[in-house]
Amino acid sequence: MARIEINGLTKEFTGLTALDSVDLSLEKGQIVGLLGPNGSGKTTLIKILNGLLKPTAGTVLINNMTPGIGTKKAVAFLPDRNALPEYMTTDQLLELYQDFFEDFNREKAEAMIADLGISTSQQMKKMSKGTKEKLQLCLVMAREADVYLLDEPIGGVDPATRDYILRTIISNYNEDALVIIATHLISDVESVLDDVVFIKEGRVVLHKPAETIREETGESVDQLFREVFRC
Amino acid sequence: MDWKFRNGIPIYLQIIDEMTMRIASGAYKPGEKLPSVRDLSMEAGVNPNTMQKAMAELERKKLVFSERTSGRFVTEDESVLKELHEELAKKYFAELSEKLTKIGMTGEEIAEAIRSWLEELR
């Protein structure tokens, strides 16, 4: 049984089909890039995987369970915008995560927060946009989860932090976890990926190992993306 | 040590080339213990499975060997290292010869040019 099994998944909003009969099977021990332009359905798919949206049709199974309370224990989710209470300080957020998630490794989070020079006593609302993003990522990556759903984890940070985040994802790699990175910053992440999923207008148009793409096309994933999604 | 990857070539092949160069040049000495796959992946910024695949290939080529519990080491077999140097030398000569042939030099002219270049070096 794959870690994530999606069959015939469709999500309709009024006047818009965000996801259209998506079939996708993702195994543990992989870092997968969910790649598509803005509005292609990446975030909708991630929200369904996280139980924040309900499918219009089709099935989604994580660890053989429908998204809900059971899967939230196993899924570490980094949303594309801040969902944490901004009046809290870093220390308070560490407490919050420790209370909420059994698999939260506080020492690991504290080490990452120290590495990135984030203040522990500052309220989140007083932090810069980039620092907020870094802090959220520290909290999410410090969970020892089965699935990590990272929606644009490197979108708003500088190149040095981008490297740190990618190294964190690599060092956090384990054979039992599945990491999904949704992004359109492909050249930054492509060397880190096992499999690549291209999503276009709500459909999966390609699902292949990144190395196979390089081998077959003689192109980088970034180059292939620019061809498939040429405007 | 900085890793640079070129577009459109499988990364595991580029890792094999880089590691081969490091072993041939003595950056990793014969018998030296290599960093773990995780540490090498972080250093290179690549997927751990890709690094693992490259290591398996280096093992198959007998440039490295693993000891069940203590990790992975550079070969100490001199014949393997000698063969590696010869193989690399051939590759570089082939590249050089291809370029020089392209600008119209004959084999003899190339040989003569190399001889006089070596003289100048002395």
PDB file of N, CA and C in Angstrom, chain A residues 78-144:
ATOM      1  N   LEU A  78       2.787  22.412   6.174  1.00  0.00           N
ATOM      2  CA  LEU A  78       3.227  23.810   6.117  1.00  0.00           C
ATOM      3  C   LEU A  78       2.352  24.533   5.103  1.00  0.00           C
ATOM      4  N   PRO A  79       1.404  25.360   5.582  1.00  0.00           N
ATOM      5  CA  PRO A  79       0.520  26.042   4.636  1.00  0.00           C
ATOM      6  C   PRO A  79       1.253  27.140   3.868  1.00  0.00           C
ATOM      7  N   ASP A  80       0.632  27.604   2.781  1.00  0.00           N
ATOM      8  CA  ASP A  80       1.308  28.630   1.979  1.00  0.00           C
ATOM      9  C   ASP A  80       1.135  30.022   2.581  1.00  0.00           C
ATOM     10  N   ARG A  81       0.308  30.125   3.604  1.00  0.00           N
ATOM     11  CA  ARG A  81       0.275  31.403   4.334  1.00  0.00           C
ATOM     12  C   ARG A  81       0.165  31.093   5.808  1.00  0.00           C
ATOM     13  N   ASN A  82       0.515  32.088   6.632  1.00  0.00           N
ATOM     14  CA  ASN A  82       0.593  31.803   8.060  1.00  0.00           C
ATOM     15  C   ASN A  82      -0.755  31.427   8.659  1.00  0.00           C
ATOM     16  N   ALA A  83      -0.777  30.327   9.396  1.00  0.00           N
ATOM     17  CA  ALA A  83      -2.004  29.897  10.052  1.00  0.00           C
ATOM     18  C   ALA A  83      -1.829  29.886  11.567  1.00  0.00           C
ATOM     19  N   LEU A  84      -0.692  30.370  12.056  1.00  0.00           N
ATOM     20  CA  LEU A  84      -0.439  30.346  13.501  1.00  0.00           C
ATOM     21  C   LEU A  84      -0.906  31.657  14.136  1.00  0.00           C
ATOM     22  N   PRO A  85      -1.281  31.615  15.402  1.00  0.00           N
ATOM     23  CA  PRO A  85      -1.711  32.841  16.082  1.00  0.00           C
ATOM     24  C   PRO A  85      -0.542  33.819  16.226  1.00  0.00           C
ATOM     25  N   GLU A  86      -0.665  34.991  15.630  1.00  0.00           N
ATOM     26  CA  GLU A  86       0.481  35.890  15.514  1.00  0.00           C
ATOM     27  C   GLU A  86       0.822  36.627  16.806  1.00  0.00           C
ATOM     28  N   TYR A  87      -0.109  36.606  17.777  1.00  0.00           N
ATOM     29  CA  TYR A  87       0.211  37.285  19.037  1.00  0.00           C
ATOM     30  C   TYR A  87       1.187  36.463  19.877  1.00  0.00           C
ATOM     31  N   MET A  88       1.395  35.189  19.494  1.00  0.00           N
ATOM     32  CA  MET A  88       2.271  34.333  20.297  1.00  0.00           C
ATOM     33  C   MET A  88       3.740  34.576  19.984  1.00  0.00           C
ATOM     34  N   THR A  89       4.581  34.330  20.990  1.00  0.00           N
ATOM     35  CA  THR A  89       6.030  34.391  20.781  1.00  0.00           C
ATOM     36  C   THR A  89       6.517  33.010  20.321  1.00  0.00           C
ATOM     37  N   THR A  90       7.762  32.968  19.883  1.00  0.00           N
ATOM     38  CA  THR A  90       8.357  31.697  19.469  1.00  0.00           C
ATOM     39  C   THR A  90       8.240  30.654  20.581  1.00  0.00           C
ATOM     40  N   ASP A  91       8.575  31.055  21.815  1.00  0.00           N
ATOM     41  CA  ASP A  91       8.493  30.116  22.943  1.00  0.00           C
ATOM     42  C   ASP A  91       7.084  29.565  23.133  1.00  0.00           C
ATOM     43  N   GLN A  92       6.099  30.463  22.997  1.00  0.00           N
ATOM     44  CA  GLN A  92       4.700  30.026  23.163  1.00  0.00           C
ATOM     45  C   GLN A  92       4.283  29.075  22.041  1.00  0.00           C
ATOM     46  N   LEU A  93       4.796  29.353  20.836  1.00  0.00           N
ATOM     47  CA  LEU A  93       4.463  28.471  19.710  1.00  0.00           C
ATOM     48  C   LEU A  93       5.102  27.089  19.891  1.00  0.00           C
ATOM     49  N   LEU A  94       6.290  27.065  20.479  1.00  0.00           N
ATOM     50  CA  LEU A  94       6.928  25.776  20.774  1.00  0.00           C
ATOM     51  C   LEU A  94       6.058  24.981  21.749  1.00  0.00           C
ATOM     52  N   GLU A  95       5.546  25.676  22.762  1.00  0.00           N
ATOM     53  CA  GLU A  95       4.632  25.036  23.724  1.00  0.00           C
ATOM     54  C   GLU A  95       3.394  24.488  23.015  1.00  0.00           C
ATOM     55  N   LEU A  96       2.841  25.340  22.137  1.00  0.00           N
ATOM     56  CA  LEU A  96       1.625  24.971  21.405  1.00  0.00           C
ATOM     57  C   LEU A  96       1.852  23.685  20.597  1.00  0.00           C
ATOM     58  N   TYR A  97       2.969  23.669  19.856  1.00  0.00           N
ATOM     59  CA  TYR A  97       3.258  22.481  19.045  1.00  0.00           C
ATOM     60  C   TYR A  97       3.470  21.252  19.902  1.00  0.00           C
ATOM     61  N   GLN A  98       4.136  21.457  21.040  1.00  0.00           N
ATOM     62  CA  GLN A  98       4.390  20.323  21.930  1.00  0.00           C
ATOM     63  C   GLN A  98       3.068  19.765  22.478  1.00  0.00           C
ATOM     64  N   ASP A  99       2.130  20.657  22.786  1.00  0.00           N
ATOM     65  CA  ASP A  99       0.829  20.218  23.278  1.00  0.00           C
ATOM     66  C   ASP A  99       0.023  19.497  22.195  1.00  0.00           C
ATOM     67  N   PHE A 100       0.135  19.991  20.965  1.00  0.00           N
ATOM     68  CA  PHE A 100      -0.717  19.478  19.889  1.00  0.00           C
ATOM     69  C   PHE A 100      -0.221  18.171  19.284  1.00  0.00           C
ATOM     70  N   PHE A 101       1.099  18.054  19.146  1.00  0.00           N
ATOM     71  CA  PHE A 101       1.619  16.944  18.348  1.00  0.00           C
ATOM     72  C   PHE A 101       2.550  16.046  19.159  1.00  0.00           C
ATOM     73  N   GLU A 102       2.135  14.785  19.294  1.00  0.00           N
ATOM     74  CA  GLU A 102       2.950  13.799  20.009  1.00  0.00           C
ATOM     75  C   GLU A 102       4.323  13.635  19.401  1.00  0.00           C
ATOM     76  N   ASP A 103       4.389  13.805  18.056  1.00  0.00           N
ATOM     77  CA  ASP A 103       5.645  13.511  17.368  1.00  0.00           C
ATOM     78  C   ASP A 103       6.564  14.742  17.294  1.00  0.00           C
ATOM     79  N   PHE A 104       6.228  15.807  18.027  1.00  0.00           N
ATOM     80  CA  PHE A 104       7.030  17.035  17.950  1.00  0.00           C
ATOM     81  C   PHE A 104       8.325  16.882  18.742  1.00  0.00           C
ATOM     82  N   ASN A 105       9.436  17.108  18.059  1.00  0.00           N
ATOM     83  CA  ASN A 105      10.750  17.012  18.695  1.00  0.00           C
ATOM     84  C   ASN A 105      11.221  18.430  19.031  1.00  0.00           C
ATOM     85  N   ARG A 106      10.991  18.834  20.250  1.00  0.00           N
ATOM     86  CA  ARG A 106      11.241  20.228  20.634  1.00  0.00           C
ATOM     87  C   ARG A 106      12.706  20.612  20.516  1.00  0.00           C
ATOM     88  N   GLU A 107      13.591  19.692  20.898  1.00  0.00           N
ATOM     89  CA  GLU A 107      15.029  20.005  20.803  1.00  0.00           C
ATOM     90  C   GLU A 107      15.441  20.306  19.374  1.00  0.00           C
ATOM     91  N   LYS A 108      14.891  19.512  18.476  1.00  0.00           N
ATOM     92  CA  LYS A 108      15.206  19.715  17.063  1.00  0.00           C
ATOM     93  C   LYS A 108      14.725  21.100  16.611  1.00  0.00           C
ATOM     94  N   ALA A 109      13.508  21.460  17.007  1.00  0.00           N
ATOM     95  CA  ALA A 109      12.962  22.770  16.634  1.00  0.00           C
ATOM     96  C   ALA A 109      13.819  23.885  17.214  1.00  0.00           C
ATOM     97  N   GLU A 110      14.210  23.746  18.481  1.00  0.00           N
ATOM     98  CA  GLU A 110      15.025  24.790  19.126  1.00  0.00           C
ATOM     99  C   GLU A 110      16.371  24.947  18.435  1.00  0.00           C
ATOM    100  N   ALA A 111      16.940  23.794  18.025  1.00  0.00           N
ATOM    101  CA  ALA A 111      18.236  23.861  17.332  1.00  0.00           C
ATOM    102  C   ALA A 111      18.098  24.604  16.005  1.00  0.00           C
ATOM    103  N   MET A 112      17.024  24.322  15.272  1.00  0.00           N
ATOM    104  CA  MET A 112      16.821  24.992  13.980  1.00  0.00           C
ATOM    105  C   MET A 112      16.569  26.486  14.172  1.00  0.00           C
ATOM    106  N   ILE A 113      15.781  26.801  15.184  1.00  0.00           N
ATOM    107  CA  ILE A 113      15.469  28.201  15.475  1.00  0.00           C
ATOM    108  C   ILE A 113      16.743  28.967  15.828  1.00  0.00           C
ATOM    109  N   ALA A 114      17.623  28.309  16.580  1.00  0.00           N
ATOM    110  CA  ALA A 114      18.904  28.941  16.931  1.00  0.00           C
ATOM    111  C   ALA A 114      19.781  29.104  15.686  1.00  0.00           C
ATOM    112  N   ASP A 115      19.835  28.049  14.847  1.00  0.00           N
ATOM    113  CA  ASP A 115      20.627  28.111  13.600  1.00  0.00           C
ATOM    114  C   ASP A 115      20.216  29.308  12.745  1.00  0.00           C
ATOM    115  N   LEU A 116      18.910  29.564  12.705  1.00  0.00           N
ATOM    116  CA  LEU A 116      18.395  30.607  11.824  1.00  0.00           C
ATOM    117  C   LEU A 116      18.335  31.971  12.519  1.00  0.00           C
ATOM    118  N   GLY A 117      18.791  32.019  13.755  1.00  0.00           N
ATOM    119  CA  GLY A 117      18.862  33.285  14.477  1.00  0.00           C
ATOM    120  C   GLY A 117      17.500  33.920  14.742  1.00  0.00           C
ATOM    121  N   ILE A 118      16.482  33.074  14.978  1.00  0.00           N
ATOM    122  CA  ILE A 118      15.142  33.603  15.256  1.00  0.00           C
ATOM    123  C   ILE A 118      15.008  33.850  16.756  1.00  0.00           C
ATOM    124  N   SER A 119      14.506  35.024  17.107  1.00  0.00           N
ATOM    125  CA  SER A 119      14.319  35.360  18.521  1.00  0.00           C
ATOM    126  C   SER A 119      13.257  34.460  19.140  1.00  0.00           C
ATOM    127  N   THR A 120      13.500  34.027  20.371  1.00  0.00           N
ATOM    128  CA  THR A 120      12.526  33.145  21.014  1.00  0.00           C
ATOM    129  C   THR A 120      11.487  33.928  21.805  1.00  0.00           C
ATOM    130  N   SER A 121      11.780  35.203  22.050  1.00  0.00           N
ATOM    131  CA  SER A 121      10.858  35.977  22.895  1.00  0.00           C
ATOM    132  C   SER A 121      10.001  36.959  22.090  1.00  0.00           C
ATOM    133  N   GLN A 122      10.262  37.043  20.785  1.00  0.00           N
ATOM    134  CA  GLN A 122       9.523  38.001  19.969  1.00  0.00           C
ATOM    135  C   GLN A 122       8.153  37.437  19.570  1.00  0.00           C
ATOM    136  N   GLN A 123       7.162  38.318  19.518  1.00  0.00           N
ATOM    137  CA  GLN A 123       5.852  37.900  19.021  1.00  0.00           C
ATOM    138  C   GLN A 123       5.934  37.709  17.513  1.00  0.00           C
ATOM    139  N   MET A 124       5.184  36.754  17.019  1.00  0.00           N
ATOM    140  CA  MET A 124       5.243  36.453  15.598  1.00  0.00           C
ATOM    141  C   MET A 124       4.853  37.663  14.743  1.00  0.00           C
ATOM    142  N   LYS A 125       3.865  38.440  15.221  1.00  0.00           N
ATOM    143  CA  LYS A 125       3.391  39.559  14.394  1.00  0.00           C
ATOM    144  C   LYS A 125       4.463  40.635  14.204  1.00  0.00           C
ATOM    145  N   LYS A 126       5.494  40.626  15.059  1.00  0.00           N
ATOM    146  CA  LYS A 126       6.554  41.624  14.927  1.00  0.00           C
ATOM    147  C   LYS A 126       7.712  41.128  14.065  1.00  0.00           C
ATOM    148  N   MET A 127       7.593  39.904  13.578  1.00  0.00           N
ATOM    149  CA  MET A 127       8.670  39.349  12.743  1.00  0.00           C
ATOM    150  C   MET A 127       8.472  39.745  11.286  1.00  0.00           C
ATOM    151  N   SER A 128       9.594  39.734  10.541  1.00  0.00           N
ATOM    152  CA  SER A 128       9.495  39.979   9.100  1.00  0.00           C
ATOM    153  C   SER A 128       8.797  38.788   8.441  1.00  0.00           C
ATOM    154  N   LYS A 129       8.363  38.999   7.200  1.00  0.00           N
ATOM    155  CA  LYS A 129       7.668  37.942   6.455  1.00  0.00           C
ATOM    156  C   LYS A 129       8.536  36.687   6.347  1.00  0.00           C
ATOM    157  N   GLY A 130       9.809  36.920   6.006  1.00  0.00           N
ATOM    158  CA  GLY A 130      10.734  35.791   5.845  1.00  0.00           C
ATOM    159  C   GLY A 130      10.941  35.036   7.147  1.00  0.00           C
ATOM    160  N   THR A 131      11.087  35.774   8.248  1.00  0.00           N
ATOM    161  CA  THR A 131      11.310  35.125   9.545  1.00  0.00           C
ATOM    162  C   THR A 131      10.089  34.299   9.961  1.00  0.00           C
ATOM    163  N   LYS A 132       8.895  34.836   9.696  1.00  0.00           N
ATOM    164  CA  LYS A 132       7.676  34.059   9.981  1.00  0.00           C
ATOM    165  C   LYS A 132       7.702  32.729   9.237  1.00  0.00           C
ATOM    166  N   GLU A 133       8.093  32.805   7.967  1.00  0.00           N
ATOM    167  CA  GLU A 133       8.124  31.577   7.164  1.00  0.00           C
ATOM    168  C   GLU A 133       9.130  30.573   7.712  1.00  0.00           C
ATOM    169  N   LYS A 134      10.304  31.107   8.093  1.00  0.00           N
ATOM    170  CA  LYS A 134      11.340  30.226   8.647  1.00  0.00           C
ATOM    171  C   LYS A 134      10.843  29.552   9.917  1.00  0.00           C
ATOM    172  N   LEU A 135      10.212  30.340  10.792  1.00  0.00           N
ATOM    173  CA  LEU A 135       9.740  29.801  12.066  1.00  0.00           C
ATOM    174  C   LEU A 135       8.714  28.686  11.834  1.00  0.00           C
ATOM    175  N   GLN A 136       7.777  28.933  10.918  1.00  0.00           N
ATOM    176  CA  GLN A 136       6.766  27.904  10.627  1.00  0.00           C
ATOM    177  C   GLN A 136       7.415  26.626  10.125  1.00  0.00           C
ATOM    178  N   LEU A 137       8.424  26.806   9.257  1.00  0.00           N
ATOM    179  CA  LEU A 137       9.089  25.631   8.709  1.00  0.00           C
ATOM    180  C   LEU A 137       9.806  24.845   9.808  1.00  0.00           C
ATOM    181  N   CYS A 138      10.463  25.565  10.734  1.00  0.00           N
ATOM    182  CA  CYS A 138      11.143  24.892  11.855  1.00  0.00           C
ATOM    183  C   CYS A 138      10.154  24.024  12.626  1.00  0.00           C
ATOM    184  N   LEU A 139       8.988  24.599  12.912  1.00  0.00           N
ATOM    185  CA  LEU A 139       7.994  23.879  13.706  1.00  0.00           C
ATOM    186  C   LEU A 139       7.507  22.627  12.968  1.00  0.00           C
ATOM    187  N   VAL A 140       7.274  22.778  11.672  1.00  0.00           N
ATOM    188  CA  VAL A 140       6.751  21.660  10.882  1.00  0.00           C
ATOM    189  C   VAL A 140       7.805  20.560  10.708  1.00  0.00           C
ATOM    190  N   MET A 141       9.040  20.975  10.394  1.00  0.00           N
ATOM    191  CA  MET A 141      10.073  19.970  10.122  1.00  0.00           C
ATOM    192  C   MET A 141      10.550  19.277  11.398  1.00  0.00           C
ATOM    193  N   ALA A 142      10.275  19.883  12.547  1.00  0.00           N
ATOM    194  CA  ALA A 142      10.692  19.255  13.804  1.00  0.00           C
ATOM    195  C   ALA A 142       9.713  18.171  14.258  1.00  0.00           C
ATOM    196  N   ARG A 143       8.634  17.986  13.507  1.00  0.00           N
ATOM    197  CA  ARG A 143       7.769  16.846  13.804  1.00  0.00           C
ATOM    198  C   ARG A 143       8.376  15.597  13.169  1.00  0.00           C
ATOM    199  N   GLU A 144       8.167  14.459  13.817  1.00  0.00           N
ATOM    200  CA  GLU A 144       8.644  13.212  13.223  1.00  0.00           C
ATOM    201  C   GLU A 144       7.442  12.518  12.588  1.00  0.00           C
TER     202      GLU A 144
END
